XYZ file of C-alpha atoms in Angstrom:
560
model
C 0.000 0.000 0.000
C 1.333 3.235 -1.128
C 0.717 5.713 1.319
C 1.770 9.499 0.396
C 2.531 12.466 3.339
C 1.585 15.495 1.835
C 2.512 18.900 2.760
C 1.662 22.729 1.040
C 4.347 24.971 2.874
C 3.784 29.133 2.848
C 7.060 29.040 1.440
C 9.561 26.788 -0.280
C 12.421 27.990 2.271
C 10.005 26.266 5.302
C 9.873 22.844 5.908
C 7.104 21.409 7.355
C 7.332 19.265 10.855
C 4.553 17.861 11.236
C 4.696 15.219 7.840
C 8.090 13.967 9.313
C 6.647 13.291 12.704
C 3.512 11.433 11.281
C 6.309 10.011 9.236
C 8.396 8.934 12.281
C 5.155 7.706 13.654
C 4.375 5.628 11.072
C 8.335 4.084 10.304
C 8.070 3.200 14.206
C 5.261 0.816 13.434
C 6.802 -0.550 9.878
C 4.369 1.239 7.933
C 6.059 2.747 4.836
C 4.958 6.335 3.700
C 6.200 8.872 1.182
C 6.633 12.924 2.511
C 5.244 15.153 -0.425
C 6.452 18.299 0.365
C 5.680 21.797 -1.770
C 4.901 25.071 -1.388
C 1.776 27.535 -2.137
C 3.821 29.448 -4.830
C 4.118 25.579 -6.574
C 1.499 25.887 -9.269
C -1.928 23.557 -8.736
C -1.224 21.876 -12.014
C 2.691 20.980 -10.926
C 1.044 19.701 -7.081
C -1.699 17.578 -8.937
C 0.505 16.007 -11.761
C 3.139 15.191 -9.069
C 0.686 13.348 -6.614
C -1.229 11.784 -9.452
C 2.114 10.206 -10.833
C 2.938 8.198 -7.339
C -0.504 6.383 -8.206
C -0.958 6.285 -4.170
C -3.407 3.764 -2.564
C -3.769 6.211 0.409
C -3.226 10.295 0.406
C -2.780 11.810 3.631
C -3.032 15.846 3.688
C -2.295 18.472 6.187
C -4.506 21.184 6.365
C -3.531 24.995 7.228
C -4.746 28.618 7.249
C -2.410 28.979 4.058
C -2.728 25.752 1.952
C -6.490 25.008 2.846
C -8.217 26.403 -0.126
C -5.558 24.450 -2.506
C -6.029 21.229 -0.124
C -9.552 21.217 -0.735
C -9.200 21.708 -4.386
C -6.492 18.489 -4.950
C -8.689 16.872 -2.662
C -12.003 16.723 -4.847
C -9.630 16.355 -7.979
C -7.888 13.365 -6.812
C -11.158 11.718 -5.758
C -12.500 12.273 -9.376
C -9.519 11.202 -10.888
C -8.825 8.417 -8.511
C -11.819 7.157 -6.833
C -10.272 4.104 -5.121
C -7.788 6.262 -3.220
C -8.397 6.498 0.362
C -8.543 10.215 1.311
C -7.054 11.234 5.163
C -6.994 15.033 6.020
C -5.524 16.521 8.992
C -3.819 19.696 10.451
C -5.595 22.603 12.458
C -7.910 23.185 9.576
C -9.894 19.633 10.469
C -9.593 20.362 13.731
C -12.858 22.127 14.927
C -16.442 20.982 15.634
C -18.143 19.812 12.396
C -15.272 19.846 10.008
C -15.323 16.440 9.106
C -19.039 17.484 7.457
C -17.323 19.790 5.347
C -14.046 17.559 4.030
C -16.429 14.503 3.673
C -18.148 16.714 1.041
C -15.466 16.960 -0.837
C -14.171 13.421 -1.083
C -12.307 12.931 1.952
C -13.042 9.195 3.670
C -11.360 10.124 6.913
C -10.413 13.260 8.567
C -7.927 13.188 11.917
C -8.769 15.826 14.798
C -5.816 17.010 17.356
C -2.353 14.896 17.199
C -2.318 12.365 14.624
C 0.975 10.508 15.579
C -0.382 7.945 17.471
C -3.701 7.440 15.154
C -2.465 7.357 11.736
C -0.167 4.788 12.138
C -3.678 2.300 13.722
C -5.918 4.160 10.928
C -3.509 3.054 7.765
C -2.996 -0.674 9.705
C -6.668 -0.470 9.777
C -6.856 1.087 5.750
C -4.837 -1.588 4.460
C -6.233 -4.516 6.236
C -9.614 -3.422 4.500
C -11.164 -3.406 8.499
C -13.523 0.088 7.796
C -15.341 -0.237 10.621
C -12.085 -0.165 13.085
C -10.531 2.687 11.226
C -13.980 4.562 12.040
C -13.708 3.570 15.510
C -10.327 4.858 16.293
C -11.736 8.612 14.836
C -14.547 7.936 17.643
C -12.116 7.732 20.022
C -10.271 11.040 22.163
C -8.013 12.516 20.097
C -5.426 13.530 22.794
C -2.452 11.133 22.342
C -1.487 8.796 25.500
C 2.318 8.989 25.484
C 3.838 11.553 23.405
C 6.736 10.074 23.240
C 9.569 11.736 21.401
C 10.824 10.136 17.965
C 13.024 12.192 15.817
C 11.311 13.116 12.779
C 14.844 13.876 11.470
C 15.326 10.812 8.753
C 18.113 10.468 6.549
C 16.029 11.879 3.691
C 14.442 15.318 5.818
C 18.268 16.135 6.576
C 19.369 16.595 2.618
C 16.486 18.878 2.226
C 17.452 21.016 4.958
C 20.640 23.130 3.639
C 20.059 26.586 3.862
C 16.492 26.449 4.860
C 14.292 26.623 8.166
C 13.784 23.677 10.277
C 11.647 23.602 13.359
C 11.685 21.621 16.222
C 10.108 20.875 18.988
C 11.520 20.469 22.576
C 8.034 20.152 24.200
C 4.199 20.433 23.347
C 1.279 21.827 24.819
C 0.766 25.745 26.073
C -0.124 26.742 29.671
C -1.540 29.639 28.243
C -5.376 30.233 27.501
C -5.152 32.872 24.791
C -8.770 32.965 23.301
C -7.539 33.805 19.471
C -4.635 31.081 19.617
C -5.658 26.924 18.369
C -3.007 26.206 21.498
C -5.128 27.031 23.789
C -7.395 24.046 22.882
C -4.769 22.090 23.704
C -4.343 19.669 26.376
C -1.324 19.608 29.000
C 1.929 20.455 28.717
C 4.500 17.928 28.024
C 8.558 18.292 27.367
C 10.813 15.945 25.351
C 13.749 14.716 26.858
C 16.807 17.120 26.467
C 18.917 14.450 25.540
C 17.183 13.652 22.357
C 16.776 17.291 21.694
C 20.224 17.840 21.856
C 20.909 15.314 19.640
C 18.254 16.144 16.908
C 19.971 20.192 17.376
C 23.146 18.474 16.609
C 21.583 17.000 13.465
C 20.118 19.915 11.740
C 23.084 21.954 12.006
C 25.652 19.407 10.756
C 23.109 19.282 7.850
C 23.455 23.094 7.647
C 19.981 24.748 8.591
C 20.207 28.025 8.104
C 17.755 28.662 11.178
C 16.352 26.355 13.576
C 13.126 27.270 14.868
C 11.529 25.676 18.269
C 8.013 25.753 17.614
C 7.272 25.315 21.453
C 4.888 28.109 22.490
C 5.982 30.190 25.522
C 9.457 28.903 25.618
C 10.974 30.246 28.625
C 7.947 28.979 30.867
C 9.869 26.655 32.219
C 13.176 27.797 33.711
C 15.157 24.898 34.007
C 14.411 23.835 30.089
C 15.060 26.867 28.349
C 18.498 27.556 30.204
C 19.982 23.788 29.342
C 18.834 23.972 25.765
C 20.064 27.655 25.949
C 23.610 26.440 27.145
C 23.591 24.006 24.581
C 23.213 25.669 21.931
C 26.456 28.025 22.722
C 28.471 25.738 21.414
C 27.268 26.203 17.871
C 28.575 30.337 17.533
C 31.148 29.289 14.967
C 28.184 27.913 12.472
C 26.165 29.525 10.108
C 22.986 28.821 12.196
C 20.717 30.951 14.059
C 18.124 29.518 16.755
C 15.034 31.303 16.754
C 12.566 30.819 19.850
C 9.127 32.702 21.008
C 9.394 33.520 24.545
C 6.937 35.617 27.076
C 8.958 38.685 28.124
C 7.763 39.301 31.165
C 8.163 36.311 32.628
C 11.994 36.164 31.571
C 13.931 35.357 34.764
C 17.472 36.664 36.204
C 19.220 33.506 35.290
C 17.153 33.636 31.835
C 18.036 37.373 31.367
C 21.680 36.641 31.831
C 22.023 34.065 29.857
C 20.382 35.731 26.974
C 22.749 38.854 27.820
C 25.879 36.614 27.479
C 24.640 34.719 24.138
C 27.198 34.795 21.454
C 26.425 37.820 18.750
C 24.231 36.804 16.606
C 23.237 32.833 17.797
C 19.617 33.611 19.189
C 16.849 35.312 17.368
C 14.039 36.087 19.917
C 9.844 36.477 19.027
C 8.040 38.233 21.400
C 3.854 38.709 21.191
C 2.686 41.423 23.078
C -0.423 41.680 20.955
C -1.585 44.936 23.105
C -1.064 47.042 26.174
C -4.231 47.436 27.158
C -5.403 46.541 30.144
C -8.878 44.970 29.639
C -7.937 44.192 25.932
C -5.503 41.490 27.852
C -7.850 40.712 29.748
C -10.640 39.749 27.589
C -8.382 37.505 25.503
C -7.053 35.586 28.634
C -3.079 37.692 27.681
C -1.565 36.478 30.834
C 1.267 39.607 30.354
C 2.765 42.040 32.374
C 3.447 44.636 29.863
C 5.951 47.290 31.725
C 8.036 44.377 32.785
C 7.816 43.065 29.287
C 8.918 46.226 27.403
C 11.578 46.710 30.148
C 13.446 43.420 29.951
C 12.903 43.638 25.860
C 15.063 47.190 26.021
C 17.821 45.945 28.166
C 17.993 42.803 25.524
C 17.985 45.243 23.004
C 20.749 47.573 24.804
C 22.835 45.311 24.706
C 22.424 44.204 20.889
C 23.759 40.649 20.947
C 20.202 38.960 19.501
C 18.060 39.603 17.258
C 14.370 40.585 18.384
C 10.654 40.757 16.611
C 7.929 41.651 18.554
C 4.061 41.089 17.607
C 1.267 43.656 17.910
C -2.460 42.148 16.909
C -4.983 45.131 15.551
C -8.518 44.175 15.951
C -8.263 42.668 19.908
C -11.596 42.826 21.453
C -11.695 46.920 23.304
C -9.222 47.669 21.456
C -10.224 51.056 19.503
C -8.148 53.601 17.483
C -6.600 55.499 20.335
C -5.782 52.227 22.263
C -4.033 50.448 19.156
C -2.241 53.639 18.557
C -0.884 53.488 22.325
C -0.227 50.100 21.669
C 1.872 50.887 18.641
C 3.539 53.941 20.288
C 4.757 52.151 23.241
C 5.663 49.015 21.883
C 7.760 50.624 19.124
C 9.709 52.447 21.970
C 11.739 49.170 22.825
C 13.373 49.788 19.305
C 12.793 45.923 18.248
C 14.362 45.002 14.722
C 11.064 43.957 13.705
C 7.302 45.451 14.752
C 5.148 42.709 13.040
C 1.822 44.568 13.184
C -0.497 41.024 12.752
C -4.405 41.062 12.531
C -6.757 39.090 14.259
C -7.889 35.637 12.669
C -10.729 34.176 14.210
C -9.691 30.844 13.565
C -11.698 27.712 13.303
C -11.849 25.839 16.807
C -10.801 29.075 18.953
C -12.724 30.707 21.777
C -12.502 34.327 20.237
C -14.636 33.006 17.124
C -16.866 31.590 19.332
C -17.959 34.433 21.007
C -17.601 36.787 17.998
C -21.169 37.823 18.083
C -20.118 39.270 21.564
C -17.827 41.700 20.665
C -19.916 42.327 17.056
C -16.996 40.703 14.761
C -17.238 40.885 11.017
C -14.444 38.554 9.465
C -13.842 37.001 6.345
C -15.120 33.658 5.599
C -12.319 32.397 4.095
C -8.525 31.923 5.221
C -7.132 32.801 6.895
C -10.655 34.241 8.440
C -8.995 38.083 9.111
C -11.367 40.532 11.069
C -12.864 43.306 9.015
C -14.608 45.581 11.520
C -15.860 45.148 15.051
C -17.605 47.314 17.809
C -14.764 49.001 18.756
C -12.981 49.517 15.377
C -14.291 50.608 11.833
C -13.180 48.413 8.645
C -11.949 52.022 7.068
C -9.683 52.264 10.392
C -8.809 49.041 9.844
C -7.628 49.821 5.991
C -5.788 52.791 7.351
C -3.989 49.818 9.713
C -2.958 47.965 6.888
C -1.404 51.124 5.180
C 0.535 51.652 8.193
C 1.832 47.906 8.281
C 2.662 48.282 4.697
C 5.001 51.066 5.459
C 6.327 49.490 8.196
C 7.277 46.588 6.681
C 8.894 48.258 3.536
C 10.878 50.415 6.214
C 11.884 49.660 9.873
C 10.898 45.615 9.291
C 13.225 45.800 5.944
C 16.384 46.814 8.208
C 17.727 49.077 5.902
C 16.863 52.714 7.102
C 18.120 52.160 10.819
C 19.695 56.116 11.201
C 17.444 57.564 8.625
C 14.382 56.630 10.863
C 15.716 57.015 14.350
C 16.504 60.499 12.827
C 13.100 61.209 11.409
C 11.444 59.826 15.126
C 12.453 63.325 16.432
C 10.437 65.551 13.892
C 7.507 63.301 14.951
C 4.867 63.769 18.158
C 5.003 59.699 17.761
C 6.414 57.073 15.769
C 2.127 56.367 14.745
C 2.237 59.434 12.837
C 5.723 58.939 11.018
C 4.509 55.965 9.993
C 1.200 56.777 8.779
C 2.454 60.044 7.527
C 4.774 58.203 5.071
C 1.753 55.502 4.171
C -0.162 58.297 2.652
C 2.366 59.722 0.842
C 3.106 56.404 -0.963
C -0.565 56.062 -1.445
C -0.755 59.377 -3.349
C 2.345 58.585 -5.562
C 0.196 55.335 -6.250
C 2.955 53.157 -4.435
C 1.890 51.614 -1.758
C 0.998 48.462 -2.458
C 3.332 48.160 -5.296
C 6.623 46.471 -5.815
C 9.342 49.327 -4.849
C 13.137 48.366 -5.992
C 15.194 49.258 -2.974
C 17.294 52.142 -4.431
C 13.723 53.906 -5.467
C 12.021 53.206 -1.975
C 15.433 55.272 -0.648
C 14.633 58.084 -2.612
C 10.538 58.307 -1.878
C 11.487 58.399 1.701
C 13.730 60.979 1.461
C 10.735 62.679 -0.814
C 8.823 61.939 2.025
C 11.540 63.465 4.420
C 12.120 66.897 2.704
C 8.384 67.838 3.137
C 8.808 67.864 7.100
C 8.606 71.219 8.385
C 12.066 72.077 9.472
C 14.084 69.114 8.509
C 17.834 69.504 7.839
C 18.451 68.316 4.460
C 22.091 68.011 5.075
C 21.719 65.792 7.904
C 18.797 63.792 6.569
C 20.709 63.102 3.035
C 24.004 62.184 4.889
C 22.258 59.613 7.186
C 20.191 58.170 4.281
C 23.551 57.925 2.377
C 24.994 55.473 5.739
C 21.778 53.680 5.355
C 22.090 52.688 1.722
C 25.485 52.101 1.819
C 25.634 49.926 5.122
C 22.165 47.736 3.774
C 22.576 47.739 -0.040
C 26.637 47.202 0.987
C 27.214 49.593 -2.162
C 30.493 51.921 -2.364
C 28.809 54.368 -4.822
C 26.551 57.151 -4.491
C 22.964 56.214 -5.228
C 21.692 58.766 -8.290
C 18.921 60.093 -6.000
C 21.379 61.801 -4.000
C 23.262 63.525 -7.132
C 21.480 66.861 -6.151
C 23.074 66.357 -2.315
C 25.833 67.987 -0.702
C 26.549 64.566 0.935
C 29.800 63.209 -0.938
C 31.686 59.460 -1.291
C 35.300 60.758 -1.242
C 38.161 58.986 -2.961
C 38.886 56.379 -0.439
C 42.688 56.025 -2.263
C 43.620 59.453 -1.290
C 42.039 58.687 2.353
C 43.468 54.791 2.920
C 47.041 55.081 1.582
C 47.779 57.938 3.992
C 46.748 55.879 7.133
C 50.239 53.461 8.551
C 49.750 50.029 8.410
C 46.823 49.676 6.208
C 47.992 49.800 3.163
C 46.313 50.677 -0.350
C 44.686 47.693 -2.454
C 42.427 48.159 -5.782
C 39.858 45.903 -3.914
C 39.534 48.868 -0.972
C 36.974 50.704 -3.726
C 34.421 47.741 -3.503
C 34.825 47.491 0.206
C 35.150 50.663 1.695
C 32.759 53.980 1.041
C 33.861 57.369 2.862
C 30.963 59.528 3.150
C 31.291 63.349 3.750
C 28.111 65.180 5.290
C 26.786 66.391 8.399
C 26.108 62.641 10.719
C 23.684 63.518 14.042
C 23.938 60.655 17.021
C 20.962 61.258 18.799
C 20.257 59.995 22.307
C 16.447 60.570 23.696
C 15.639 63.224 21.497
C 18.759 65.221 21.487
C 21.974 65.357 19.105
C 25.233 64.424 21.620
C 27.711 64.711 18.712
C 27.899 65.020 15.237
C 30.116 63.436 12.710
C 31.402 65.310 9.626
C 32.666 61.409 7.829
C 31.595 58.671 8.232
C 33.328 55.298 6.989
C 31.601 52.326 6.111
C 33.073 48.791 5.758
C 30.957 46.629 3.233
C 33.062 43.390 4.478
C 32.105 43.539 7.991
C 28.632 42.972 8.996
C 26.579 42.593 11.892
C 25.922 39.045 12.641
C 22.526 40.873 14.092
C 21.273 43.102 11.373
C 23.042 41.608 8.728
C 24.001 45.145 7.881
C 27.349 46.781 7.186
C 29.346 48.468 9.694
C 29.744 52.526 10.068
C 32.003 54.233 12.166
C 33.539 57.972 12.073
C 36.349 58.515 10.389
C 38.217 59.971 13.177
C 37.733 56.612 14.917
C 38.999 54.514 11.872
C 41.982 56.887 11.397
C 43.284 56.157 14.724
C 42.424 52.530 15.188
């Protein structure tokens, strides 16, 4: 019996987990399967071709917020096409009350609610021993797995997909949490893998050379003891081209937690932090369990001392959450300077409290995934459009990481970083660019459009610090042509370099080094401590952080 494992990734770069642990399941209990894996961008015609050419007895889907509507299109297709193929669907998708209605419908024979490892492996016994009625029975039966025991999903085969690409992992499962918008909540108990076999799967993916390695526990740091041994363990892996990404609760971060993170190698540890909102009966309402001022306090000090890199989450759309109260939510969230402000919007998702009660709170949402809220009591759809402006503008600027001094500078003409940020959204909506693709060299110079029309901006300044920004992201030694009407210069570098003892002059120095000549602020809480007349950028030293170039004066350089 041919039995395929078939997952539809967001994006080819992710690989899915779950296939390889209902993969692991089954090879535990000699039951041979094939793992299917593609992406959304994959075209329905390449998908359909490539699972009608394994001729499977048995097709085995999981179902997401992304792939769903493509799931249950191959899923009525292959039914037509092949009618004596046995049809499983699972995933968070099937995982609500009266979903199996719906997939039945379309040609699915079975469809697997909550953790499927320990079920799949009985229902394809069952499939293949032509026993119907038992594999109906076992779908009768709870859905919460006994054990959850830990098998490495990492087979010989997952590990040669993995180069350069995200893997995730899992050192335990469950959430203690209650969050009424988040599928873990449904969830029962909280279990953790032994560390042993964690560390040894960790060892795995990076000698096959993930690029990042992503725990998908939720809440990481709940548990103190955990966190810190997988946290030492990891140390020993600075010298690789890895980075270990994990979703933590902030406030809750502990001294020995906080100083372990403090003392992480530059560069090892990306951290995800989801403070969704800082209001008070917002949190509330969902079940939040946060503590926001201690939250935003330990994320600065992590942020002080720049050694990791750190996203945190805002949701628009939170029940009581109105204009003014997302805008304070923004405002002081943005203040802990995170490299990334994800500014998310409320999915009421199938299976989750929040949609539950969505009559409650007077919720208008989309009927289709990923089920995004359009409008509810407290919030209009049009001030929910003027949200997504703002997140577009966002993204394309502080979430890009390329305009790190122009911004901080432009902060400062600003009553709050809400209105720099909408300010700039409506000026690329005018120019008919928002929602366009934007090359990077002309998104550069409709900023600095955007820039010049501030009442009492320096032009000097803002040109010379958008110069460092271009040349420190883009990693470019010449003068971008929007800037050919600038006083801001690139100087010869030969001239400069051959002067200085001990360095030396090499042809190569004009591709790696960029003198710039202008007028360079450092601003600390709203006020200029210094300014820098050049400024010398290094294209061959980056930030293990930022991934950006490195910019120093050239006073500093001179002497070092």
């Amino acid at each position: 019996m041919k039995t395929l494992l078939i997952a539809i990734n967001a994006k080819y770069e992710h690989e899915n987990l779950a296939v390889w642990c209902l993969n692991a399941a089954c090879l535990k209990h000699d039951i041979p399967a094939t793992v299917k894996q593609y992406s959304i961008n994959d075209s329905m015609q390449r998908i359909w071709a490539s699972i009608l050419e394994e001729s499977p007895h048995v097709a085995a889907f999981s179902c997401y917020i992304w792939n769903r509507e493509l799931v249950v299109k191959l899923i009525g297709d292959l039914k037509k096409a092949r009618p004596e193929c046995t049809i499983i669907v699972g995933g968070p998708e099937v995982s609500y009350e009266g979903s199996e209605n719906e997939f039945y419908s379309i040609g699915a024979d079975f469809v697997v609610k909550g953790e499927g490892e320990e079920i799949l492996p009985l229902l394809l016994k069952a499939i293949k021993e032509q026993d119907l009625n038992e594999a109906k029975a076992l779908l009768e039966k709870p859905v919460v797995c006994k054990e959850r025991e830990y098998t490495s999903p990492y087979t010989a085969e997952y590990l040669e997909r993995i180069k350069d690409r995200i893997a995730y992992i899992e050192s335990s499962r469950g959430c203690p949490y209650r969050c009424s918008y988040c599928l873990s909540s449904e969830s029962t108990g909280l279990v953790y893998y032994p560390l042993e076999a964690i560390f040894d799967d960790i060892k795995k993916l990076v000698d096959a050379k993930a690029r990042v390695i992503k725990f998908v526990d939720r809440s990481f740091n709940v548990n103190e003891e955990h966190s810190l041994k997988i946290w030492d363990f990891i140390r020993e892996f600075e010298n690789e081209r890895v980075t270990f990404h994990f979703e933590i609760n902030p406030d809750i971060l502990t001294k020995r937690q906080m100083d372990s993170l403090l003392s992480m190698p530059v560069g090892l540890v990306q951290l995800e932090a989801g403070i969704q909102s800082v209001n008070p009966k917002t949190l509330k309402e969902v079940s939040r369990v946060m503590k926001v001022p201690k939250a935003v306090e330990n994320l600065k000090t992590l942020m002080d001392k720049g050694n990791i890199h750190i996203h945190v989450d805002l949701i628009a759309g939170l029940p009581y959450e109105d204009m003014d109260s997302f805008r304070e939510s923004f405002n002081t969230i943005y203040q802990i300077g995170a490299h990334h402000l994800q500014l998310g919007f409320l999915k009421l998702l199938h299976g989750t409290r929040i949609r539950r009660e969505a009559e409650l709170h007077g919720y208008k949402f989309r009927d289709y995934p990923p089920y995004e809220v359009i409008e509810n009591k407290y919030i209009s759809a049009e001030e929910m459009l003027e949200i997504k402006d703002i997140e577009e503008a966002l993204d394309r600027t502080l979430n890009s990481g390329r305009f790190t001094f122009t911004l901080k500078y432009l902060e400062n003409y600003f009553a709050e970083p809400f209105e720099l940020y909408k300010g700039f959204a409506g000026f690329l909506k005018n120019r008919g660019r928002l929602y366009q693709p934007i090359a990077a060299a002309s998104l550069f110079g409709l900023l600095r459009d955007y820039a010049l029309k501030i009442d009492g901006i320096n032009r000097l300044e803002l040109d010379s610090l958008i110069a460092l920004d271009y040349a420190c992201s883009i990693k470019s030694t010449v003068l971008p042509e929007f800037l050919n009407d600038s006083d801001v210069k690139a100087l010869d570098v030969k001239i400069l370099l051959e002067k200085l003892p001990g360095l030396g002059w090499k042809n190569e120095y004009r591709k790696r080094f960029m003198v710039l000549e202008g007028r360079f602020p450092s601003i600390f809480e709203g006020k200029i401590t210094s300014i820098e007349n050049r400024m010398i950028v290094d294209t061959t030293d980056i930030d293990p952080v930022t991934r950006r170039a490195n910019a120093k004066p050239y006073s500093s350089f001179a002497q070092d």
